[in-house]
XYZ file of C-alpha atoms in Angstrom:
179
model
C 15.568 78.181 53.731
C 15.248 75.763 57.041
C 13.908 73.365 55.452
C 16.226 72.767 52.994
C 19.100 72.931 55.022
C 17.342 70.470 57.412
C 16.916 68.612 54.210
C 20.688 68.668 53.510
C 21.751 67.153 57.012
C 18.926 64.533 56.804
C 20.113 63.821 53.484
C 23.279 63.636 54.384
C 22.744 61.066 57.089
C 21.114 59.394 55.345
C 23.597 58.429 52.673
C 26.057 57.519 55.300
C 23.461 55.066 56.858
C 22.547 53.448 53.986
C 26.223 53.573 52.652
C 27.057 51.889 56.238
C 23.988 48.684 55.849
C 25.953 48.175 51.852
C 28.669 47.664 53.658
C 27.846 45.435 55.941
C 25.658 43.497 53.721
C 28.355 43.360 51.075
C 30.477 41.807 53.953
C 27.992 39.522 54.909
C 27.916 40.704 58.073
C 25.053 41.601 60.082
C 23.780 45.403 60.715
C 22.434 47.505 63.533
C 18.803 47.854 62.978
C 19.450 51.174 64.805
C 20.835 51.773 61.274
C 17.557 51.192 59.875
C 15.606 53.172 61.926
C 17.907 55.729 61.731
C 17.617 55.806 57.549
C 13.473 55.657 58.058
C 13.507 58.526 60.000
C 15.788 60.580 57.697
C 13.587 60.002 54.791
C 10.102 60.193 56.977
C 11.320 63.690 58.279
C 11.768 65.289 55.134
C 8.511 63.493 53.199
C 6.575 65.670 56.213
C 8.715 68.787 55.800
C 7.920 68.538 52.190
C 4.217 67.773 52.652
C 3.487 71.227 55.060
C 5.178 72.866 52.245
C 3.111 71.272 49.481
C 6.150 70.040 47.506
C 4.315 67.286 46.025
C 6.532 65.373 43.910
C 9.206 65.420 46.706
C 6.083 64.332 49.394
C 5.125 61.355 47.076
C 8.544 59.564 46.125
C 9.401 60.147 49.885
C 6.371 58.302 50.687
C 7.252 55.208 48.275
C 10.651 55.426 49.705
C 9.913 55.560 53.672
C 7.166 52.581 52.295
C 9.776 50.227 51.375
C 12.341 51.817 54.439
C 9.247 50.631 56.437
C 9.093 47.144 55.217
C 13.216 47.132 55.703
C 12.908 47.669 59.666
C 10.153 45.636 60.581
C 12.100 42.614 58.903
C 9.186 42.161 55.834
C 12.350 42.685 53.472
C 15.458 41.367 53.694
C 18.502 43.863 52.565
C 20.606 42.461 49.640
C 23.160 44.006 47.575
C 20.285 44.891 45.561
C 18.167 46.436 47.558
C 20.740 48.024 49.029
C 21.955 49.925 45.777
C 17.868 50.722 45.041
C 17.791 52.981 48.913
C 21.045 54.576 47.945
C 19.972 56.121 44.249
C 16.382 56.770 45.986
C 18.742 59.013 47.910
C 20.107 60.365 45.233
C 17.059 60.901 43.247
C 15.653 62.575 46.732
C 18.792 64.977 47.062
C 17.895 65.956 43.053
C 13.598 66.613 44.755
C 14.243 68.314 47.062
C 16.927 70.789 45.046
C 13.985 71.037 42.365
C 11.314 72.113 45.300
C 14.137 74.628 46.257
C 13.875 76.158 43.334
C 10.059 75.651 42.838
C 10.182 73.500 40.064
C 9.072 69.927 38.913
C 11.987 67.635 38.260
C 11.453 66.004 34.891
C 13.819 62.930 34.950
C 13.369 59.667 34.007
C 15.258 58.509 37.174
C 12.563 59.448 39.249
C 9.827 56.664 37.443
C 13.080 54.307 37.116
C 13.842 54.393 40.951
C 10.009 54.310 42.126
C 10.220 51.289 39.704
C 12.952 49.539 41.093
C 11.451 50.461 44.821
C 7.936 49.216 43.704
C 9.938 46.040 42.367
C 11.537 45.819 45.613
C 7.923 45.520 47.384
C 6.778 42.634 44.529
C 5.148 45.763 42.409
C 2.649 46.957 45.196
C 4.066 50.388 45.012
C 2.315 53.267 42.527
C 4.860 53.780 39.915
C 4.537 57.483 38.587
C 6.287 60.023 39.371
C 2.593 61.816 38.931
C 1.105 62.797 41.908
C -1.655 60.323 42.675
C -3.702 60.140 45.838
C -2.325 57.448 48.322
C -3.999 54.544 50.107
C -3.663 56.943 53.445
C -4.882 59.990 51.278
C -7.989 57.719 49.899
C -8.164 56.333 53.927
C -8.327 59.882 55.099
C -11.159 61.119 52.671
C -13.027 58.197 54.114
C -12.416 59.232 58.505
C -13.223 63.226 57.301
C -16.275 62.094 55.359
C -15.212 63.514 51.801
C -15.352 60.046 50.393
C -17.616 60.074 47.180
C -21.286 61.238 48.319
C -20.551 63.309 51.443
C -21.129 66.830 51.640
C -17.603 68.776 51.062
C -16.923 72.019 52.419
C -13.351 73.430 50.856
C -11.580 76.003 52.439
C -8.659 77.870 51.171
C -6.067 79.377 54.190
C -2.750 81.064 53.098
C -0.316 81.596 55.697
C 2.578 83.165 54.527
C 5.529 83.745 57.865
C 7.982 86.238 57.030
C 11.711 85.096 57.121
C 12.316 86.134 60.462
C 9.697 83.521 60.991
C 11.393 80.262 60.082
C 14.814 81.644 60.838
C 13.911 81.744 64.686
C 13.435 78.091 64.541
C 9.455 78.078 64.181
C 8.326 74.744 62.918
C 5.494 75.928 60.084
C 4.020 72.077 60.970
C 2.694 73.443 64.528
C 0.535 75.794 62.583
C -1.670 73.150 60.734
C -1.802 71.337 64.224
């Protein structure tokens, strides 16, 4: 229930940062990068809430999203009225993940593929375009530093932890635990 009410507020700031850079782009004016930031951090905080939780559709189009967010602050893409309109539906579409995850369900919309589309266009295509959960460059990266890349010995380990409520309503952060 934390989560997704941290969700809602980083959501919600979200919206009103990107709303603020369509704005000023629309007015051909410049923007705060603080803006930017501000917008990568929003959708970076919940793609790692969602990961400790295992919502995996919500974890991957976060990922694409805070990819192209990424490429946005450290001035590799220029915001355009475009662009601008892509980061605000990706919003959207990640308001519509993470209610689906709240509910424990997968959300089967075409939106999704047509946003991480349009954010893969964004990036000249380099972007995975599925809304089907595919390991990640970072994923394939990690498998490589832990020495589970193809050949290597594997061990596999299954841990459940499973708080109670009064848990997370205290203001634990679940994330410590896998630290």
């Amino acid at each position: 229930a934390l989560f997704f009410a941290e969700c809602a507020e980083l959501l919600a700031n979200l919206q009103e940062h990107l709303g603020g850079l369509r704005e000023a782009v629309e007015a051909g004016e410049g923007f705060d990068p603080e803006v930017v930031n501000a917008a990568f951090r929003a959708v970076h905080s919940v793609k790692g809430g969602a990961a400790a939780f295992a919502f995996d559709q919500l974890t991957d189009f976060a990922h694409e999203f805070e990819t192209v967010m990424d490429q946005c602050r450290s001035g590799n893409l220029s915001l355009n009225n475009e662009l601008t309109g892509t980061l605000l539906r990706a919003g959207d579409v990640m308001e519509l993940l993470v209610e689906s995850a709240s509910v424990n369900e997968t959300l089967n919309d075409p939106l999704v593929d047509r946003i991480l589309a349009d954010l893969a266009s964004a990036m000249g295509g380099d972007l995975v375009v599925s809304s089907e959960t595919s390991p990640s460059p970072s994923k394939e990266a990690d498998e490589a530093a832990l020495g589970t890349a193809e050949g290597a010995e594997t061990h596999c380990y299954d841990i459940n932890i499973s708080p109670d409520e009064q848990f997370l309503e205290s203001g634990h952060d679940p994330i410590k635990l896998l630290t």
